[in-house]
C-alpha cells in the first residue's frame, strides 16, 4: 500500500464504531480484539492546558469509560485483511469512478491503464468520502436535498516527538500523559494532541483562516505566536521542528455536508462522509460512518435481506427506504452537534458554569443510574432499543458511550433536561431572593 499522507486528522474511535465491529465480527471473530489490543491507546478524558501552565484533567465518565486513539493505517489494513478473507471479495486500488448508470448497472472507472467499465454488479454502496462521486451521480437521478458549508477555520498538523528511552522498558517515553486527549483552548482557536503508538503525539491547530493569513508563511511569526499562546507545547515540539511543520504541512479546510435521501431504488446507497461529512470536534465522523453500516444491516435483516439467499427486489427496496427515512434525523443531529462542540472545546472547557454542569451531571448520573448497554448481538438486530431518558447521562456520554441510543434522541432529551435545569435554577434563585428580602425587611422593621 502507498504511504498515507500526513494530511489527516487523528482518528478517535469509541463505542458506536466498536459496537459495529463487534456486530459484524461475530462471537468467534478476532477483528475487534486485534484492533483494540494492537492499534489503540485508551484516552479516559481531556487534559486541559490552561494559559497559566496549569493542567486540568476532565474525565469523560465517572465509570471509567474511555475513547481510543487509533492508528489510521493499522485500522485500514485490518479491515482490508478481514474483507479479503471473505470469498468473492476483491479490491481495485488506484481506481477512480467516473460515471454510473444505476438503472443499467453500468460503471465507468479510470485506472492507470485508462478508462474501464463494469456491468457485473447488483448493488452499489458509495462510501467514497465527502467529495463522493457516487453521491454526485445519484443527484442526477433523484431529487436529493444537498447542503454544503465550509467553516471559517482551517487545520494544520504538527507533532510532538517521542521522549527519551525508558531504561526499564527500553522503549521511548511519552512527553505528555498518553491516556488523555490534550486540549489547549484559546477562545477563537485551539490546539489538540492525540497519542500515537510510537510514543509521539499528533497535534492539530484549529484556527480561523485570518490567523493563518496574519502569520503568512513566516517561521518567525509562527514561533512568536506559539511562544505566546502554546509555550509548553512548543517546548515539547522543538521550535525548529514546529516551524518546519508549519511551512511544509498544508492548511486544510473543514466542511459539513448534509443530504437526503441516501439511496436510489434498490440499486445504490451512500454511507459515511459521502452522506454526512462533519467537522471533527465530536470525534464522531468515523463512528457515525461505522454505525451507518450497523443500522443498514439491521434494517436489511428485519426485511429478510441476506447474503445467504436470493434477495427480493421489494425486501431490499423496503430496507433502503427505511434507512433513508429513519437515519436522516440522526445524521443531521450529529453534524450539528459536532459543530457545536468546537465552541465547547476551544472555550467552554474552562468556563466555571460548564465545569459546574459537569459536576451536576456526575451527581445525577450516580443517583439515576442508566441501564447497561445491550450486547453487540442484540444491537446487530435492533437499531436503538434504549430510551434516551433511561437514567441520567450527559450529552457527551449519550453520544460517545451509548450506541443503543440514537444521536437525535440524545440531543432531544438533553435539550429538555437543560430547559428543566434552567427553570429549576431560576425558581431556586427567585425563592432564595424572596426569602432573603423578607428576612431583611423584618430585620429593618425590628425596633431592637
XYZ file of C-alpha atoms in Angstrom:
448
model
C 0.000 0.000 0.000
C 1.117 3.559 -0.609
C 2.358 5.632 2.287
C -0.522 7.574 3.806
C -0.466 11.352 3.553
C 0.232 13.296 6.742
C -2.779 15.430 5.924
C -5.169 13.522 8.159
C -6.673 14.458 11.499
C -6.082 11.736 14.075
C -8.827 9.174 14.485
C -10.726 8.665 17.730
C -12.793 5.502 17.903
C -15.481 4.901 20.518
C -18.497 2.744 21.323
C -20.565 3.301 18.181
C -17.812 2.140 15.828
C -16.586 -0.601 18.163
C -20.119 -1.977 18.532
C -20.410 -2.197 14.749
C -17.098 -4.060 14.555
C -18.298 -6.482 17.238
C -21.611 -6.962 15.443
C -20.067 -7.839 12.073
C -17.186 -9.773 13.636
C -19.418 -12.307 15.389
C -18.714 -14.230 18.571
C -15.684 -16.073 17.194
C -14.049 -13.196 15.318
C -10.732 -11.619 16.260
C -11.047 -8.280 14.463
C -12.317 -6.329 17.484
C -9.766 -7.832 19.862
C -6.853 -7.296 17.471
C -7.788 -3.676 16.800
C -8.297 -2.665 20.429
C -5.213 -4.563 21.610
C -2.767 -3.722 18.840
C -3.866 -0.438 17.293
C -5.350 1.784 20.002
C -4.433 3.848 23.048
C -7.220 4.474 25.598
C -7.981 8.093 26.485
C -10.009 8.474 29.685
C -10.594 12.204 29.438
C -9.477 15.622 28.295
C -6.348 17.243 29.687
C -6.892 20.990 29.550
C -3.736 23.102 29.228
C -4.611 26.480 30.744
C -2.795 29.674 29.773
C -1.018 29.893 33.143
C 0.600 26.497 32.506
C -1.620 24.520 34.878
C -3.396 21.309 33.878
C -6.991 20.208 34.449
C -7.976 16.576 33.869
C -11.652 16.251 32.872
C -12.734 12.608 32.774
C -15.254 11.552 30.144
C -17.138 9.318 32.556
C -17.279 8.551 36.268
C -17.443 4.860 35.346
C -14.018 4.728 33.718
C -15.286 4.688 30.124
C -12.821 5.904 27.523
C -12.381 6.645 23.850
C -9.409 5.334 21.867
C -6.796 6.973 19.693
C -6.373 4.596 16.776
C -3.674 4.198 14.159
C -5.322 5.049 10.834
C -3.127 2.760 8.737
C -3.487 -0.189 11.116
C -7.258 0.249 11.063
C -7.329 0.341 7.265
C -5.045 -2.677 6.954
C -7.049 -4.698 9.491
C -10.343 -4.007 7.713
C -8.871 -4.780 4.296
C -7.363 -8.042 5.549
C -10.687 -9.037 7.111
C -12.549 -8.270 3.883
C -10.008 -10.164 1.758
C -10.624 -13.281 3.853
C -14.221 -13.367 2.576
C -14.801 -15.321 -0.672
C -15.560 -13.256 -3.788
C -14.201 -10.011 -2.295
C -11.587 -8.201 -4.365
C -10.002 -4.754 -4.313
C -9.116 -2.388 -7.137
C -6.571 0.174 -5.962
C -5.582 3.324 -7.875
C -9.024 3.443 -9.495
C -11.432 6.386 -9.738
C -15.135 6.172 -10.538
C -16.082 8.470 -13.386
C -19.744 7.690 -14.128
C -22.536 5.355 -13.038
C -25.717 4.274 -14.812
C -27.732 2.835 -11.940
C -30.670 1.582 -13.996
C -28.437 -0.311 -16.423
C -25.971 -1.235 -13.674
C -23.055 0.165 -15.654
C -19.947 1.626 -14.052
C -17.102 3.552 -15.673
C -13.855 3.972 -13.782
C -10.343 5.117 -14.558
C -7.156 3.199 -13.771
C -3.506 3.606 -14.695
C -4.390 1.687 -17.859
C -7.146 4.079 -18.886
C -10.947 4.098 -18.737
C -12.580 0.803 -17.761
C -16.200 -0.344 -17.491
C -18.021 -2.924 -15.396
C -21.596 -4.196 -15.572
C -21.248 -7.120 -13.170
C -22.712 -5.560 -10.055
C -26.116 -5.750 -8.417
C -25.991 -3.166 -5.638
C -23.629 -0.238 -5.029
C -22.573 1.247 -1.686
C -20.940 4.647 -2.046
C -18.555 5.146 0.874
C -16.245 7.392 -1.109
C -15.911 10.386 1.181
C -17.021 13.996 1.361
C -16.377 14.588 -2.352
C -18.309 11.446 -3.286
C -18.661 10.630 -6.970
C -21.429 8.134 -6.187
C -23.430 10.855 -4.413
C -22.933 13.224 -7.343
C -24.158 10.533 -9.718
C -27.192 9.869 -7.500
C -28.083 13.566 -7.657
C -28.613 13.152 -11.390
C -31.402 10.599 -10.941
C -33.125 11.531 -7.654
C -34.329 14.758 -6.067
C -31.630 14.777 -3.431
C -31.582 17.609 -0.917
C -27.989 18.706 -0.518
C -26.260 21.305 1.652
C -22.554 22.043 1.976
C -20.892 24.557 4.271
C -17.227 25.329 4.850
C -16.462 26.722 8.287
C -14.168 29.774 8.578
C -11.472 27.736 10.332
C -8.579 25.730 8.921
C -6.468 22.996 10.466
C -2.731 22.358 10.471
C -0.985 19.204 11.645
C 2.086 19.409 13.869
C 3.824 16.810 16.010
C 5.435 16.132 19.366
C 8.239 13.550 19.078
C 8.743 10.529 21.368
C 10.574 11.192 24.614
C 13.829 9.696 25.923
C 14.274 5.933 26.146
C 12.803 4.468 29.324
C 15.589 2.365 30.925
C 13.064 -0.111 32.352
C 11.187 -0.865 29.121
C 13.839 0.033 26.559
C 11.187 1.998 24.650
C 10.721 5.729 24.123
C 8.648 7.576 26.704
C 5.647 9.844 26.182
C 6.254 13.558 26.726
C 2.586 14.010 27.721
C 0.123 11.760 29.520
C -0.870 9.286 26.752
C -4.247 8.476 28.321
C -5.757 11.904 27.721
C -6.813 13.926 24.711
C -4.846 17.136 25.249
C -6.515 20.474 24.526
C -5.093 23.996 24.621
C -8.305 26.111 24.449
C -7.726 29.708 23.425
C -11.231 31.063 22.685
C -11.146 31.609 18.895
C -8.567 28.879 18.225
C -7.163 25.767 19.885
C -4.505 23.081 19.724
C -5.170 19.398 20.396
C -2.841 16.400 20.719
C -3.576 12.670 20.453
C -1.120 9.892 21.330
C 0.421 7.524 18.790
C 1.742 4.032 19.384
C 5.297 5.108 18.561
C 5.069 7.374 21.657
C 4.740 10.558 19.623
C 1.702 12.849 19.553
C -0.103 14.158 16.506
C -1.100 17.759 17.165
C -3.687 19.741 15.243
C -4.030 23.505 15.309
C -7.543 24.767 14.522
C -7.716 28.492 13.827
C -9.550 30.992 11.609
C -8.139 31.388 8.111
C -7.468 35.011 9.062
C -4.991 33.829 11.688
C -3.026 31.830 9.106
C -3.135 34.815 6.747
C -1.810 37.010 9.541
C 1.059 34.601 10.216
C 1.781 34.260 6.487
C 4.430 31.688 5.550
C 6.793 33.183 8.072
C 8.554 30.953 10.593
C 9.304 33.815 12.973
C 5.653 34.884 13.099
C 4.584 31.307 13.808
C 7.162 30.784 16.562
C 6.182 34.058 18.212
C 2.503 33.025 18.064
C 3.253 29.694 19.751
C 5.568 31.255 22.339
C 2.698 33.482 23.371
C -0.237 31.025 23.287
C 1.226 27.494 23.444
C 4.657 27.801 25.115
C 4.537 24.369 26.792
C 3.547 22.626 23.557
C 6.223 24.489 21.587
C 8.879 23.386 24.063
C 7.899 19.735 23.501
C 7.722 20.096 19.712
C 11.006 21.942 19.363
C 10.936 25.352 17.694
C 12.757 24.349 14.518
C 10.684 21.191 14.003
C 7.405 23.029 14.650
C 8.375 25.797 12.230
C 9.235 23.247 9.519
C 5.854 21.541 10.011
C 4.135 24.910 9.760
C 5.829 25.752 6.473
C 5.609 22.300 4.863
C 2.255 20.918 6.005
C -0.917 22.020 4.206
C -3.625 24.074 5.866
C -6.776 22.012 5.434
C -10.383 23.133 5.111
C -13.270 21.775 7.172
C -16.653 21.133 5.581
C -20.057 19.913 6.682
C -22.319 18.091 4.249
C -25.945 17.061 4.660
C -28.035 15.250 2.090
C -31.182 13.140 1.779
C -32.418 10.675 0.706
C -29.410 8.373 0.760
C -30.484 5.782 -1.805
C -31.860 5.210 -5.301
C -34.376 2.406 -5.816
C -32.737 -0.901 -4.879
C -29.549 -0.001 -6.738
C -27.369 2.207 -4.538
C -26.894 3.908 -1.172
C -24.306 6.335 0.231
C -22.799 5.909 3.700
C -20.250 7.711 5.864
C -18.817 11.059 4.777
C -20.471 10.642 1.387
C -23.798 11.137 3.182
C -22.880 13.262 6.202
C -19.470 14.891 6.339
C -18.921 16.688 9.643
C -16.269 18.694 11.423
C -14.081 16.533 13.709
C -14.863 18.163 17.044
C -17.051 15.412 18.492
C -14.818 12.586 17.301
C -17.878 11.005 15.682
C -17.171 11.189 11.939
C -15.797 7.669 11.643
C -18.041 6.393 14.429
C -21.162 7.620 12.642
C -19.944 6.021 9.407
C -19.437 2.659 11.103
C -22.840 2.995 12.752
C -24.384 3.560 9.305
C -23.272 0.027 8.483
C -24.819 -1.473 11.617
C -28.113 0.365 11.150
C -28.342 -0.593 7.466
C -27.540 -4.249 8.166
C -30.088 -4.333 10.985
C -32.810 -2.933 8.720
C -31.857 -5.343 5.946
C -32.051 -8.224 8.395
C -35.516 -7.147 9.547
C -36.678 -7.064 5.905
C -35.268 -10.521 5.174
C -32.295 -9.356 3.100
C -29.408 -11.794 3.472
C -26.269 -12.750 1.590
C -27.146 -16.421 2.058
C -30.281 -16.364 -0.079
C -31.676 -14.727 -3.194
C -32.697 -11.181 -2.368
C -36.167 -10.000 -3.316
C -36.390 -6.617 -5.007
C -39.115 -5.476 -2.586
C -37.177 -6.503 0.513
C -34.040 -4.580 -0.423
C -36.065 -1.555 -1.514
C -38.015 -1.544 1.756
C -34.836 -1.681 3.821
C -33.290 1.214 1.864
C -36.474 3.285 2.126
C -36.466 2.744 5.877
C -32.772 3.605 6.091
C -33.225 6.965 4.345
C -36.306 7.791 6.424
C -35.003 6.695 9.827
C -31.339 7.662 9.568
C -31.713 11.241 8.314
C -32.810 12.654 11.680
C -29.818 11.137 13.472
C -27.230 12.185 10.933
C -28.386 15.790 10.799
C -28.268 15.800 14.584
C -24.647 14.644 14.890
C -23.478 17.009 12.132
C -24.950 19.902 14.136
C -23.622 18.594 17.453
C -20.113 18.293 16.022
C -20.182 21.939 15.012
C -21.419 22.995 18.444
C -18.716 21.016 20.222
C -15.997 23.159 18.631
C -17.179 26.111 20.717
C -17.099 23.890 23.812
C -13.591 22.582 23.178
C -11.934 25.898 22.382
C -13.578 27.988 25.122
C -16.225 26.406 27.378
C -13.993 23.702 28.905
C -12.506 26.359 31.218
C -15.829 28.108 31.915
C -16.962 27.793 35.585
C -20.598 27.249 34.551
C -19.563 24.421 32.206
C -17.477 22.809 34.962
C -20.371 23.139 37.437
C -22.710 21.476 34.948
C -20.269 18.566 34.585
C -20.362 18.109 38.362
C -24.175 18.206 38.390
C -24.306 15.609 35.603
C -21.899 13.409 37.558
C -24.018 13.546 40.727
C -27.292 12.914 38.879
C -25.685 10.026 36.980
C -24.934 8.321 40.294
C -28.477 8.928 41.587
C -30.325 7.987 38.387
C -28.208 5.152 37.049
C -28.736 4.307 33.364
C -29.240 0.699 32.239
C -26.363 -1.324 30.839
C -25.628 -1.191 27.118
C -27.179 -4.201 25.321
C -24.814 -6.724 23.770
C -23.467 -6.320 20.241
C -25.564 -9.325 19.198
C -28.742 -7.501 20.212
C -27.610 -4.277 18.537
C -26.878 -6.217 15.355
C -30.613 -6.955 15.121
C -32.121 -3.812 16.681
C -31.028 -0.290 15.852
C -31.613 1.759 19.031
C -33.503 -0.234 21.682
C -32.933 2.019 24.711
C -34.903 5.168 25.551
C -32.696 8.241 25.935
C -34.393 9.198 29.217
C -33.362 5.925 30.886
C -31.276 7.193 33.777
C -29.175 10.363 33.659
C -26.212 10.837 31.334
C -24.513 13.908 29.947
C -24.879 14.653 26.254
C -21.257 13.627 25.687
C -21.836 10.261 27.375
C -25.024 9.646 25.385
C -23.283 10.431 22.106
C -19.991 8.680 22.803
C -20.744 5.679 25.009
C -24.352 4.702 24.190
C -24.635 3.033 20.758
C -28.095 1.828 21.828
C -29.416 5.421 21.850
C -29.699 7.443 18.653
C -27.924 10.761 18.163
C -31.221 12.606 17.695
C -32.791 11.150 20.844
C -29.649 12.023 22.813
C -29.795 15.616 21.599
C -33.539 15.926 22.211
C -33.550 14.582 25.778
C -30.561 16.768 26.681
C -32.317 19.907 25.433
C -35.378 19.044 27.545
C -33.230 18.435 30.624
C -31.283 21.651 30.072
C -34.560 23.574 29.955
C -35.773 21.946 33.174
C -32.475 22.608 34.959
C -32.577 26.226 33.825
C -36.146 26.618 35.096
C -35.264 24.970 38.417
C -32.236 27.254 38.755
C -34.320 30.363 38.090
C -37.022 29.170 40.510
C -34.440 28.405 43.206
C -32.739 31.769 42.757
C -36.110 33.558 42.910
C -37.103 31.646 46.058
C -33.796 32.397 47.790
C -34.037 36.065 46.803
C -37.623 36.294 48.096
C -36.782 34.678 51.431
C -33.730 36.918 51.813
C -35.810 40.015 51.065
C -38.410 39.055 53.671
C -35.731 38.436 56.308
C -34.017 41.760 55.570
C -37.381 43.551 55.691
C -38.163 42.024 59.083
C -34.736 42.952 60.440
C -35.169 46.549 59.323
C -38.623 46.765 60.941
C -37.445 45.269 64.223
C -37.002 48.231 66.605
C -34.483 46.306 68.659
